[in-house]
PDB file of N, CA and C in Angstrom:
ATOM      1  N   UNK A   1     -13.184 -23.611   9.134  1.00 43.00           N
ATOM      2  CA  UNK A   1     -12.147 -23.322   8.936  1.00 43.00           C
ATOM      3  C   UNK A   1     -12.078 -22.355   9.914  1.00 43.00           C
ATOM      4  N   UNK A   2     -10.563 -22.075  10.700  1.00 45.00           N
ATOM      5  CA  UNK A   2     -10.191 -21.337  11.233  1.00 45.00           C
ATOM      6  C   UNK A   2      -9.751 -19.618  10.415  1.00 45.00           C
ATOM      7  N   UNK A   3     -10.024 -18.536  10.694  1.00 49.00           N
ATOM      8  CA  UNK A   3      -9.057 -17.792   9.729  1.00 49.00           C
ATOM      9  C   UNK A   3      -7.609 -17.087  10.776  1.00 49.00           C
ATOM     10  N   UNK A   4      -6.902 -17.147   9.752  1.00 65.00           N
ATOM     11  CA  UNK A   4      -5.652 -17.357   9.829  1.00 65.00           C
ATOM     12  C   UNK A   4      -5.335 -15.948  10.325  1.00 65.00           C
ATOM     13  N   UNK A   5      -4.540 -15.533  11.441  1.00 71.00           N
ATOM     14  CA  UNK A   5      -3.839 -14.741  12.106  1.00 71.00           C
ATOM     15  C   UNK A   5      -3.162 -13.906  11.189  1.00 71.00           C
ATOM     16  N   UNK A   6      -3.289 -12.581  11.351  1.00 77.00           N
ATOM     17  CA  UNK A   6      -2.273 -11.770  10.986  1.00 77.00           C
ATOM     18  C   UNK A   6      -1.039 -11.594  11.654  1.00 77.00           C
ATOM     19  N   UNK A   7      -0.266 -10.785  11.193  1.00 77.00           N
ATOM     20  CA  UNK A   7       1.296 -10.135  12.006  1.00 77.00           C
ATOM     21  C   UNK A   7       0.606  -8.613  12.069  1.00 77.00           C
ATOM     22  N   UNK A   8       1.085  -8.338  13.748  1.00 83.00           N
ATOM     23  CA  UNK A   8       0.869  -7.031  14.335  1.00 83.00           C
ATOM     24  C   UNK A   8       0.946  -5.998  12.949  1.00 83.00           C
ATOM     25  N   UNK A   9       2.188  -6.207  12.221  1.00 89.00           N
ATOM     26  CA  UNK A   9       2.547  -4.893  11.747  1.00 89.00           C
ATOM     27  C   UNK A   9       2.116  -5.155  10.220  1.00 89.00           C
ATOM     28  N   UNK A  10       0.990  -5.789   9.638  1.00 94.00           N
ATOM     29  CA  UNK A  10       0.416  -6.049   8.368  1.00 94.00           C
ATOM     30  C   UNK A  10      -0.486  -4.326   8.125  1.00 94.00           C
ATOM     31  N   UNK A  11      -0.922  -4.366   9.024  1.00 94.00           N
ATOM     32  CA  UNK A  11      -1.966  -2.846   8.674  1.00 94.00           C
ATOM     33  C   UNK A  11      -0.808  -1.844   8.924  1.00 94.00           C
ATOM     34  N   UNK A  12      -0.377  -1.733   9.027  1.00 93.00           N
ATOM     35  CA  UNK A  12       0.884  -0.667   8.984  1.00 93.00           C
ATOM     36  C   UNK A  12       1.342  -0.413   7.571  1.00 93.00           C
ATOM     37  N   UNK A  13       2.032  -2.266   7.214  1.00 94.00           N
ATOM     38  CA  UNK A  13       2.330  -2.348   5.369  1.00 94.00           C
ATOM     39  C   UNK A  13       1.482  -1.491   5.083  1.00 94.00           C
ATOM     40  N   UNK A  14       0.366  -2.132   5.661  1.00 96.00           N
ATOM     41  CA  UNK A  14      -0.726  -1.732   4.136  1.00 96.00           C
ATOM     42  C   UNK A  14      -1.177  -0.371   3.662  1.00 96.00           C
ATOM     43  N   UNK A  15      -1.378   0.370   5.456  1.00 95.00           N
ATOM     44  CA  UNK A  15      -1.584   2.108   5.111  1.00 95.00           C
ATOM     45  C   UNK A  15      -0.819   3.105   4.344  1.00 95.00           C
ATOM     46  N   UNK A  16       0.979   1.966   4.877  1.00 93.00           N
ATOM     47  CA  UNK A  16       2.338   2.704   4.431  1.00 93.00           C
ATOM     48  C   UNK A  16       2.590   2.755   2.754  1.00 93.00           C
ATOM     49  N   UNK A  17       1.711   1.458   2.333  1.00 94.00           N
ATOM     50  CA  UNK A  17       1.792   0.629   0.974  1.00 94.00           C
ATOM     51  C   UNK A  17       0.903   1.823   0.427  1.00 94.00           C
ATOM     52  N   UNK A  18       0.132   1.702   0.265  1.00 95.00           N
ATOM     53  CA  UNK A  18      -1.684   2.583   0.187  1.00 95.00           C
ATOM     54  C   UNK A  18      -1.443   4.092   0.159  1.00 95.00           C
ATOM     55  N   UNK A  19      -0.641   4.485   0.662  1.00 94.00           N
ATOM     56  CA  UNK A  19      -0.116   6.522   0.416  1.00 94.00           C
ATOM     57  C   UNK A  19       0.903   5.685  -0.140  1.00 94.00           C
ATOM     58  N   UNK A  20       1.417   4.761  -1.075  1.00 91.00           N
ATOM     59  CA  UNK A  20       3.074   5.315  -1.674  1.00 91.00           C
ATOM     60  C   UNK A  20       2.598   5.022  -3.363  1.00 91.00           C
ATOM     61  N   UNK A  21       0.801   5.353  -2.862  1.00 93.00           N
ATOM     62  CA  UNK A  21       0.361   4.826  -4.296  1.00 93.00           C
ATOM     63  C   UNK A  21       0.340   3.219  -4.853  1.00 93.00           C
ATOM     64  N   UNK A  22       0.475   2.244  -4.012  1.00 95.00           N
ATOM     65  CA  UNK A  22       0.854   0.966  -4.131  1.00 95.00           C
ATOM     66  C   UNK A  22      -0.978   0.557  -4.353  1.00 95.00           C
ATOM     67  N   UNK A  23      -1.099  -0.364  -5.322  1.00 97.00           N
ATOM     68  CA  UNK A  23      -2.584  -1.656  -5.487  1.00 97.00           C
ATOM     69  C   UNK A  23      -1.891  -2.636  -3.868  1.00 97.00           C
ATOM     70  N   UNK A  24      -3.173  -2.780  -2.854  1.00 97.00           N
ATOM     71  CA  UNK A  24      -2.817  -3.640  -2.326  1.00 97.00           C
ATOM     72  C   UNK A  24      -4.452  -4.503  -2.112  1.00 97.00           C
ATOM     73  N   UNK A  25      -4.043  -5.785  -2.322  1.00 97.00           N
ATOM     74  CA  UNK A  25      -4.831  -6.716  -2.061  1.00 97.00           C
ATOM     75  C   UNK A  25      -4.384  -7.532  -0.646  1.00 97.00           C
ATOM     76  N   UNK A  26      -4.967  -7.406   0.601  1.00 96.00           N
ATOM     77  CA  UNK A  26      -5.011  -7.964   1.265  1.00 96.00           C
ATOM     78  C   UNK A  26      -5.775  -9.872   0.914  1.00 96.00           C
ATOM     79  N   UNK A  27      -4.746 -10.625   1.344  1.00 96.00           N
ATOM     80  CA  UNK A  27      -4.886 -11.837   0.870  1.00 96.00           C
ATOM     81  C   UNK A  27      -4.232 -13.286   2.110  1.00 96.00           C
ATOM     82  N   UNK A  28      -4.475 -12.753   3.117  1.00 92.00           N
ATOM     83  CA  UNK A  28      -3.476 -13.618   4.280  1.00 92.00           C
ATOM     84  C   UNK A  28      -4.665 -14.498   4.388  1.00 92.00           C
ATOM     85  N   UNK A  29      -5.573 -14.342   4.606  1.00 92.00           N
ATOM     86  CA  UNK A  29      -6.974 -15.627   4.517  1.00 92.00           C
ATOM     87  C   UNK A  29      -7.423 -16.454   3.905  1.00 92.00           C
ATOM     88  N   UNK A  30      -6.360 -16.295   2.514  1.00 94.00           N
ATOM     89  CA  UNK A  30      -6.369 -17.828   1.821  1.00 94.00           C
ATOM     90  C   UNK A  30      -6.061 -18.683   2.161  1.00 94.00           C
ATOM     91  N   UNK A  31      -4.708 -18.879   2.899  1.00 91.00           N
ATOM     92  CA  UNK A  31      -4.379 -19.453   3.588  1.00 91.00           C
ATOM     93  C   UNK A  31      -3.477 -20.460   2.883  1.00 91.00           C
ATOM     94  N   UNK A  32      -3.139 -21.760   3.260  1.00 93.00           N
ATOM     95  CA  UNK A  32      -2.553 -23.233   2.077  1.00 93.00           C
ATOM     96  C   UNK A  32      -1.594 -22.175   1.788  1.00 93.00           C
ATOM     97  N   UNK A  33      -0.935 -21.497   2.638  1.00 95.00           N
ATOM     98  CA  UNK A  33       1.269 -20.821   2.475  1.00 95.00           C
ATOM     99  C   UNK A  33       0.765 -19.603   1.758  1.00 95.00           C
ATOM    100  N   UNK A  34      -0.790 -19.369   1.157  1.00 97.00           N
ATOM    101  CA  UNK A  34      -0.394 -17.903  -0.313  1.00 97.00           C
ATOM    102  C   UNK A  34       0.324 -16.969   0.525  1.00 97.00           C
ATOM    103  N   UNK A  35       0.336 -16.081  -0.153  1.00 97.00           N
ATOM    104  CA  UNK A  35       1.101 -14.810   0.979  1.00 97.00           C
ATOM    105  C   UNK A  35       0.473 -14.006   0.912  1.00 97.00           C
ATOM    106  N   UNK A  36       0.276 -13.043   2.395  1.00 96.00           N
ATOM    107  CA  UNK A  36      -0.627 -12.012   2.550  1.00 96.00           C
ATOM    108  C   UNK A  36      -0.702 -10.808   2.142  1.00 96.00           C
ATOM    109  N   UNK A  37      -0.221 -11.064   0.814  1.00 97.00           N
ATOM    110  CA  UNK A  37      -0.055  -9.674   0.311  1.00 97.00           C
ATOM    111  C   UNK A  37      -0.293  -9.827  -0.873  1.00 97.00           C
ATOM    112  N   UNK A  38      -0.936  -9.348  -1.672  1.00 97.00           N
ATOM    113  CA  UNK A  38      -0.970  -8.873  -3.369  1.00 97.00           C
ATOM    114  C   UNK A  38      -1.225  -7.356  -3.644  1.00 97.00           C
ATOM    115  N   UNK A  39       0.263  -7.471  -4.390  1.00 96.00           N
ATOM    116  CA  UNK A  39       0.563  -5.678  -4.191  1.00 96.00           C
ATOM    117  C   UNK A  39       1.084  -5.076  -6.056  1.00 96.00           C
ATOM    118  N   UNK A  40       0.487  -4.137  -6.301  1.00 95.00           N
ATOM    119  CA  UNK A  40       1.204  -4.140  -7.591  1.00 95.00           C
ATOM    120  C   UNK A  40       1.930  -2.265  -7.307  1.00 95.00           C
ATOM    121  N   UNK A  41       2.876  -1.597  -8.617  1.00 92.00           N
ATOM    122  CA  UNK A  41       3.413  -0.760  -8.261  1.00 92.00           C
ATOM    123  C   UNK A  41       3.682  -0.174  -9.815  1.00 92.00           C
ATOM    124  N   UNK A  42       3.337   0.234 -10.580  1.00 90.00           N
ATOM    125  CA  UNK A  42       4.229   0.731 -11.948  1.00 90.00           C
ATOM    126  C   UNK A  42       4.005  -1.028 -12.529  1.00 90.00           C
ATOM    127  N   UNK A  43       3.213  -1.182 -12.582  1.00 93.00           N
ATOM    128  CA  UNK A  43       2.746  -2.534 -13.852  1.00 93.00           C
ATOM    129  C   UNK A  43       3.665  -3.632 -13.125  1.00 93.00           C
ATOM    130  N   UNK A  44       4.122  -3.813 -11.901  1.00 92.00           N
ATOM    131  CA  UNK A  44       5.073  -5.328 -12.010  1.00 92.00           C
ATOM    132  C   UNK A  44       3.698  -5.427 -10.850  1.00 92.00           C
ATOM    133  N   UNK A  45       3.897  -6.688 -10.586  1.00 95.00           N
ATOM    134  CA  UNK A  45       3.110  -7.322  -9.784  1.00 95.00           C
ATOM    135  C   UNK A  45       3.977  -7.754  -8.397  1.00 95.00           C
ATOM    136  N   UNK A  46       4.193  -7.717  -7.198  1.00 95.00           N
ATOM    137  CA  UNK A  46       4.801  -8.450  -5.759  1.00 95.00           C
ATOM    138  C   UNK A  46       3.649  -9.565  -4.938  1.00 95.00           C
ATOM    139  N   UNK A  47       3.964 -10.506  -4.380  1.00 97.00           N
ATOM    140  CA  UNK A  47       3.941 -11.120  -3.487  1.00 97.00           C
ATOM    141  C   UNK A  47       4.743 -10.999  -2.233  1.00 97.00           C
ATOM    142  N   UNK A  48       3.745 -10.785  -1.087  1.00 96.00           N
ATOM    143  CA  UNK A  48       4.107 -10.642  -0.040  1.00 96.00           C
ATOM    144  C   UNK A  48       3.875 -11.136   1.528  1.00 96.00           C
ATOM    145  N   UNK A  49       4.820 -11.944   1.541  1.00 96.00           N
ATOM    146  CA  UNK A  49       4.426 -12.776   3.254  1.00 96.00           C
ATOM    147  C   UNK A  49       5.152 -11.799   4.256  1.00 96.00           C
ATOM    148  N   UNK A  50       3.847 -10.972   5.101  1.00 95.00           N
ATOM    149  CA  UNK A  50       4.732 -10.719   5.598  1.00 95.00           C
ATOM    150  C   UNK A  50       5.022 -11.377   7.114  1.00 95.00           C
ATOM    151  N   UNK A  51       5.551 -11.126   7.932  1.00 94.00           N
ATOM    152  CA  UNK A  51       6.765 -11.059   9.105  1.00 94.00           C
ATOM    153  C   UNK A  51       6.797 -10.744   9.796  1.00 94.00           C
ATOM    154  N   UNK A  52       6.745 -10.242  11.283  1.00 87.00           N
ATOM    155  CA  UNK A  52       6.082  -9.599  12.892  1.00 87.00           C
ATOM    156  C   UNK A  52       8.501  -9.181  12.658  1.00 87.00           C
ATOM    157  N   UNK A  53       8.895  -8.388  12.321  1.00 81.00           N
ATOM    158  CA  UNK A  53      10.233  -8.046  12.723  1.00 81.00           C
ATOM    159  C   UNK A  53      10.456  -8.121  14.240  1.00 81.00           C
ATOM    160  N   UNK A  54       9.666  -7.336  14.866  1.00 81.00           N
ATOM    161  CA  UNK A  54      10.192  -7.650  16.797  1.00 81.00           C
ATOM    162  C   UNK A  54       9.911  -9.056  17.546  1.00 81.00           C
ATOM    163  N   UNK A  55       9.312  -9.797  17.054  1.00 85.00           N
ATOM    164  CA  UNK A  55       9.711 -11.459  17.224  1.00 85.00           C
ATOM    165  C   UNK A  55      10.734 -12.099  16.878  1.00 85.00           C
ATOM    166  N   UNK A  56      10.963 -13.052  17.498  1.00 83.00           N
ATOM    167  CA  UNK A  56      12.706 -13.403  17.733  1.00 83.00           C
ATOM    168  C   UNK A  56      12.345 -14.425  16.349  1.00 83.00           C
ATOM    169  N   UNK A  57      13.637 -15.201  15.554  1.00 87.00           N
ATOM    170  CA  UNK A  57      14.087 -15.205  14.655  1.00 87.00           C
ATOM    171  C   UNK A  57      12.918 -16.600  14.185  1.00 87.00           C
ATOM    172  N   UNK A  58      13.181 -17.171  15.262  1.00 85.00           N
ATOM    173  CA  UNK A  58      12.597 -18.432  15.106  1.00 85.00           C
ATOM    174  C   UNK A  58      11.086 -19.183  14.894  1.00 85.00           C
ATOM    175  N   UNK A  59      10.067 -16.900  15.123  1.00 83.00           N
ATOM    176  CA  UNK A  59       8.984 -16.756  15.413  1.00 83.00           C
ATOM    177  C   UNK A  59       8.282 -16.078  13.828  1.00 83.00           C
ATOM    178  N   UNK A  60       9.768 -15.959  13.378  1.00 87.00           N
ATOM    179  CA  UNK A  60       9.300 -15.185  11.525  1.00 87.00           C
ATOM    180  C   UNK A  60       9.645 -16.682  10.740  1.00 87.00           C
ATOM    181  N   UNK A  61       9.805 -17.621  11.266  1.00 93.00           N
ATOM    182  CA  UNK A  61      10.103 -18.577  10.021  1.00 93.00           C
ATOM    183  C   UNK A  61       8.460 -19.086   9.161  1.00 93.00           C
ATOM    184  N   UNK A  62       9.188 -19.436   7.957  1.00 94.00           N
ATOM    185  CA  UNK A  62       8.061 -19.856   7.211  1.00 94.00           C
ATOM    186  C   UNK A  62       6.910 -21.012   8.113  1.00 94.00           C
ATOM    187  N   UNK A  63       5.567 -21.127   8.016  1.00 93.00           N
ATOM    188  CA  UNK A  63       5.035 -22.357   8.370  1.00 93.00           C
ATOM    189  C   UNK A  63       5.122 -23.053   6.699  1.00 93.00           C
ATOM    190  N   UNK A  64       5.110 -24.535   7.057  1.00 95.00           N
ATOM    191  CA  UNK A  64       5.303 -25.629   6.160  1.00 95.00           C
ATOM    192  C   UNK A  64       4.894 -25.655   5.087  1.00 95.00           C
ATOM    193  N   UNK A  65       3.807 -24.314   4.955  1.00 96.00           N
ATOM    194  CA  UNK A  65       2.687 -24.662   3.468  1.00 96.00           C
ATOM    195  C   UNK A  65       3.083 -23.020   3.211  1.00 96.00           C
ATOM    196  N   UNK A  66       3.679 -22.063   3.389  1.00 96.00           N
ATOM    197  CA  UNK A  66       4.682 -21.400   3.277  1.00 96.00           C
ATOM    198  C   UNK A  66       5.852 -21.464   2.548  1.00 96.00           C
ATOM    199  N   UNK A  67       6.535 -22.385   3.297  1.00 96.00           N
ATOM    200  CA  UNK A  67       8.093 -22.757   2.624  1.00 96.00           C
ATOM    201  C   UNK A  67       7.342 -23.746   1.590  1.00 96.00           C
ATOM    202  N   UNK A  68       6.268 -24.286   1.328  1.00 97.00           N
ATOM    203  CA  UNK A  68       6.263 -24.783   0.142  1.00 97.00           C
ATOM    204  C   UNK A  68       6.255 -24.185  -0.892  1.00 97.00           C
ATOM    205  N   UNK A  69       5.028 -23.259  -0.805  1.00 97.00           N
ATOM    206  CA  UNK A  69       4.351 -22.414  -1.617  1.00 97.00           C
ATOM    207  C   UNK A  69       5.817 -21.344  -2.456  1.00 97.00           C
ATOM    208  N   UNK A  70       6.942 -21.081  -1.624  1.00 96.00           N
ATOM    209  CA  UNK A  70       7.777 -20.155  -1.886  1.00 96.00           C
ATOM    210  C   UNK A  70       8.662 -21.028  -2.300  1.00 96.00           C
ATOM    211  N   UNK A  71       8.712 -22.367  -2.517  1.00 96.00           N
ATOM    212  CA  UNK A  71       9.781 -23.278  -3.534  1.00 96.00           C
ATOM    213  C   UNK A  71       8.925 -23.618  -4.935  1.00 96.00           C
ATOM    214  N   UNK A  72       7.795 -23.514  -4.783  1.00 97.00           N
ATOM    215  CA  UNK A  72       7.458 -24.596  -5.450  1.00 97.00           C
ATOM    216  C   UNK A  72       6.239 -22.894  -6.779  1.00 97.00           C
ATOM    217  N   UNK A  73       6.702 -21.831  -6.746  1.00 97.00           N
ATOM    218  CA  UNK A  73       6.109 -20.662  -6.711  1.00 97.00           C
ATOM    219  C   UNK A  73       6.830 -20.273  -8.418  1.00 97.00           C
ATOM    220  N   UNK A  74       6.437 -20.038  -9.305  1.00 96.00           N
ATOM    221  CA  UNK A  74       7.151 -20.261 -10.407  1.00 96.00           C
ATOM    222  C   UNK A  74       7.954 -18.352 -10.596  1.00 96.00           C
ATOM    223  N   UNK A  75       7.316 -17.021  -9.748  1.00 94.00           N
ATOM    224  CA  UNK A  75       7.346 -15.979  -9.747  1.00 94.00           C
ATOM    225  C   UNK A  75       7.886 -15.511  -8.550  1.00 94.00           C
ATOM    226  N   UNK A  76       8.172 -14.310  -8.486  1.00 91.00           N
ATOM    227  CA  UNK A  76       8.916 -13.247  -7.172  1.00 91.00           C
ATOM    228  C   UNK A  76       7.761 -13.998  -6.232  1.00 91.00           C
ATOM    229  N   UNK A  77       7.990 -14.006  -4.404  1.00 95.00           N
ATOM    230  CA  UNK A  77       7.498 -13.793  -3.393  1.00 95.00           C
ATOM    231  C   UNK A  77       8.238 -13.364  -2.637  1.00 95.00           C
ATOM    232  N   UNK A  78       8.669 -12.713  -1.493  1.00 95.00           N
ATOM    233  CA  UNK A  78       9.279 -11.681  -0.760  1.00 95.00           C
ATOM    234  C   UNK A  78       8.722 -11.832   0.740  1.00 95.00           C
ATOM    235  N   UNK A  79       9.551 -11.946   1.534  1.00 95.00           N
ATOM    236  CA  UNK A  79       9.291 -11.846   2.803  1.00 95.00           C
ATOM    237  C   UNK A  79       9.456 -10.885   3.338  1.00 95.00           C
ATOM    238  N   UNK A  80       8.713 -10.108   3.715  1.00 94.00           N
ATOM    239  CA  UNK A  80       8.830  -8.484   4.407  1.00 94.00           C
ATOM    240  C   UNK A  80       8.024  -8.668   5.952  1.00 94.00           C
ATOM    241  N   UNK A  81       9.535  -7.386   6.339  1.00 93.00           N
ATOM    242  CA  UNK A  81       8.994  -7.071   7.437  1.00 93.00           C
ATOM    243  C   UNK A  81       8.838  -5.561   8.036  1.00 93.00           C
ATOM    244  N   UNK A  82       9.211  -4.731   6.746  1.00 93.00           N
ATOM    245  CA  UNK A  82       8.841  -3.481   6.985  1.00 93.00           C
ATOM    246  C   UNK A  82       9.141  -2.685   5.214  1.00 93.00           C
ATOM    247  N   UNK A  83       8.186  -1.680   5.543  1.00 90.00           N
ATOM    248  CA  UNK A  83       8.209  -0.357   4.250  1.00 90.00           C
ATOM    249  C   UNK A  83       9.961  -0.717   4.311  1.00 90.00           C
ATOM    250  N   UNK A  84      11.334  -0.581   4.872  1.00 93.00           N
ATOM    251  CA  UNK A  84      12.251  -0.619   3.846  1.00 93.00           C
ATOM    252  C   UNK A  84      12.806  -2.024   3.537  1.00 93.00           C
ATOM    253  N   UNK A  85      12.234  -3.033   3.580  1.00 93.00           N
ATOM    254  CA  UNK A  85      11.992  -4.224   2.735  1.00 93.00           C
ATOM    255  C   UNK A  85      11.355  -4.040   2.112  1.00 93.00           C
ATOM    256  N   UNK A  86      10.695  -3.935   1.490  1.00 88.00           N
ATOM    257  CA  UNK A  86       9.752  -3.433   0.492  1.00 88.00           C
ATOM    258  C   UNK A  86      10.410  -2.722  -0.388  1.00 88.00           C
ATOM    259  N   UNK A  87      10.782  -1.395  -0.058  1.00 88.00           N
ATOM    260  CA  UNK A  87      11.632  -0.216  -0.971  1.00 88.00           C
ATOM    261  C   UNK A  87      13.197  -1.120  -1.010  1.00 88.00           C
ATOM    262  N   UNK A  88      14.059  -2.197  -0.278  1.00 91.00           N
ATOM    263  CA  UNK A  88      14.828  -2.520  -0.561  1.00 91.00           C
ATOM    264  C   UNK A  88      14.708  -3.568  -2.052  1.00 91.00           C
ATOM    265  N   UNK A  89      13.651  -4.556  -1.763  1.00 88.00           N
ATOM    266  CA  UNK A  89      13.214  -5.076  -2.850  1.00 88.00           C
ATOM    267  C   UNK A  89      12.891  -4.759  -4.786  1.00 88.00           C
ATOM    268  N   UNK A  90      12.229  -3.699  -4.115  1.00 83.00           N
ATOM    269  CA  UNK A  90      11.420  -3.347  -4.984  1.00 83.00           C
ATOM    270  C   UNK A  90      12.534  -1.794  -5.786  1.00 83.00           C
ATOM    271  N   UNK A  91      13.932  -1.365  -5.265  1.00 81.00           N
ATOM    272  CA  UNK A  91      14.640  -0.869  -5.998  1.00 81.00           C
ATOM    273  C   UNK A  91      15.871  -2.101  -6.649  1.00 81.00           C
ATOM    274  N   UNK A  92      15.569  -3.608  -6.434  1.00 72.00           N
ATOM    275  CA  UNK A  92      16.616  -4.265  -7.089  1.00 72.00           C
ATOM    276  C   UNK A  92      16.360  -4.056  -8.804  1.00 72.00           C
ATOM    277  N   UNK A  93      14.903  -3.683  -9.049  1.00 64.00           N
ATOM    278  CA  UNK A  93      14.167  -4.126 -10.766  1.00 64.00           C
ATOM    279  C   UNK A  93      13.566  -2.495 -11.014  1.00 64.00           C
TER     280      UNK A  93
END
């Protein structure tokens, strides 16, 4: 099995989340469409699929397996490209 490549901004996002007090578990190696990060703060868990916002929109699209996961998951899962995305998402709750 080949290791999944991570987006260039994932390390930066993980460092920033941890600095802001989030628990972060990197799950990008799980594969099968499972999101890249499982994160928690204030008793709420989030699944984040990291996409590189510097790439073209077509290069940021979900893979077939990622799309299937997003369609069939009965909880929250979000696509993020930056810390701003996370702040926007978490301010909704």
